[in-house]
Structures are given as structure tokens and as C-alpha cells.
C-alpha positions as MATLAB code, in Angstrom:
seq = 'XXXXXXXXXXXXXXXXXXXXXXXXXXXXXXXXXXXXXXXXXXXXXXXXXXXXXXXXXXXXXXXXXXXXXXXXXXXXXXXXXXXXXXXXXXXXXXX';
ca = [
       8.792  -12.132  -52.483;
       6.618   -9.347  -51.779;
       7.045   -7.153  -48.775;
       3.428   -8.150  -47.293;
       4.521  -11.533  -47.827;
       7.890  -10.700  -45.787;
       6.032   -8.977  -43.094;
       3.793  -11.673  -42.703;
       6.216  -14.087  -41.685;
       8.230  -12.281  -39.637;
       4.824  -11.776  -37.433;
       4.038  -15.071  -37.954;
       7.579  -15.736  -36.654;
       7.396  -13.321  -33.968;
       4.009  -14.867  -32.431;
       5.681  -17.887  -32.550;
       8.832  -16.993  -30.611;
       6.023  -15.657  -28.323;
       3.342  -18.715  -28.140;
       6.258  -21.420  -28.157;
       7.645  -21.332  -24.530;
       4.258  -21.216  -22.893;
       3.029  -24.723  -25.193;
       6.639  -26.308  -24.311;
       6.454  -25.770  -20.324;
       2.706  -25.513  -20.101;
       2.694  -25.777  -15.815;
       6.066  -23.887  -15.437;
       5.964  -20.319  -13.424;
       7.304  -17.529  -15.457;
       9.170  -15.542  -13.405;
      11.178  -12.543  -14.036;
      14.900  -12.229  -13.027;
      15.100  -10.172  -10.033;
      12.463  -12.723   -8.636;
      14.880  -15.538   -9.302;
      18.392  -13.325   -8.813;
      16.764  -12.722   -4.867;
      15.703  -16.330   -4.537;
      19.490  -17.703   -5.561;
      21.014  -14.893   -3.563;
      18.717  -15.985   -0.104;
      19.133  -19.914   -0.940;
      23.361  -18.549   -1.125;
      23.261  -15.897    1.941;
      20.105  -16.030    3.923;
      21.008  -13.109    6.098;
      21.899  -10.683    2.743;
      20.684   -7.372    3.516;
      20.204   -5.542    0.417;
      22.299   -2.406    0.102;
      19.944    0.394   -0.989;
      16.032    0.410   -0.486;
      13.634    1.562   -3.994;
      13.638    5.300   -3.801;
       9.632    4.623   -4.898;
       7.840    1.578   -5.050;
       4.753    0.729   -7.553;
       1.411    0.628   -5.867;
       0.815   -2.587   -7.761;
       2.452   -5.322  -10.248;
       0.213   -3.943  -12.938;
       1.774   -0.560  -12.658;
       4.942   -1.755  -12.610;
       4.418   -4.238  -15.571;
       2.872   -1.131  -17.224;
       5.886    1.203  -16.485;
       8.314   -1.197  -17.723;
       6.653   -2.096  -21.157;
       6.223    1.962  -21.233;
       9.879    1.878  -21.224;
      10.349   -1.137  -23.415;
       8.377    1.014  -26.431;
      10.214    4.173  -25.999;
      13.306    2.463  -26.264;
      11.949    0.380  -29.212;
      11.390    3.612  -30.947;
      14.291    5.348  -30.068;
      16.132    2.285  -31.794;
      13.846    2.025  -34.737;
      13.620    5.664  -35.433;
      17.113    6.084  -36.042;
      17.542    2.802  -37.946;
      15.433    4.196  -40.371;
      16.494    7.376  -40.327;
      20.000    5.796  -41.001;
      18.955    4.215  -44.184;
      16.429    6.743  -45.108;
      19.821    8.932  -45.366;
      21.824    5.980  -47.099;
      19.267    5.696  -49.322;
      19.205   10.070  -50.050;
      22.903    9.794  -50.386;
      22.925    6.557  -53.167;
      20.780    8.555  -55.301;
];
């Protein structure tokens, strides 16, 4: 199998993973988890106070979304970057 074919299917497999969920619960609300986690906490403790307040808050939910997948693709490169500079150097060595 060639290596376009491989990389094909895994985004093929990937959009999948991705498209799946929404065509399996088409009307359910896709929360995140610290909108849930504070939910369950008030329906446990409705008089929870929360400990410490944001030290700064997003001026909108597209900022934050944007600030978090920011964060999601450094990371995602960190990672990647030294997996392949890990075999790029096991690959030096075997030679």
C-alpha cells in the first residue's frame, strides 16, 4: 500500500471520527466539560461558591474557542515535532 493511499484513509478516518457523533445525536447540545462539571456540581451543591475567580476572562466564546485550539496546535506540534525527530534519529542511527 502506498503512502498516499495510507494517508488517505487515515483522513478519511479522521473526518469520520469527526462527522459521526453529530449524524448519531443529530438534536443533542454539544457541550464542553466545564459547562457540564458546573451544572452537576450546582444540581449536587447549589450554594458552591467557587474557590478562585479567572485572573482574565475572554471578551467572547470565539476568542476563547480561538485561544484554546491556538493551544491545541502548539501542543500538537510540540508532540509531532519530536516524534519525528525521534525516528528521524532512529532512522540516522540504523544506517
Amino acid at each position: 500500500m502506498s503512502t498516499a493511499h495510507k494517508n488517505f484513509l487515515l483522513l478519511l478516518m479522521v473526518i469520520l471520527l469527526a462527522a459521526v457523533p453529530f449524524l448519531i445525536h443529530r438534536s443533542a447540545e454539544f457541550a464542553g466539560a466545564d459547562d457540564r462539571a458546573a451544572e452537576a456540581i450546582t444540581q449536587i451543591r447549589p450554594d458552591y461558591k467557587p474557590w478562585v475567580k479567572p485572573v482574565w476572562k475572554p471578551p467572547s466564546g470565539e476568542v476563547e474557542t480561538f485561544l484554546f485550539a491556538s493551544q491545541a496546535a502548539i501542543g500538537s506540534g510540540i508532540v509531532c515535532y519530536f516524534l519525528g525527530y525521534s525516528k528521524g534519529k532512529k532512522q540516522r542511527e540504523s544506517k
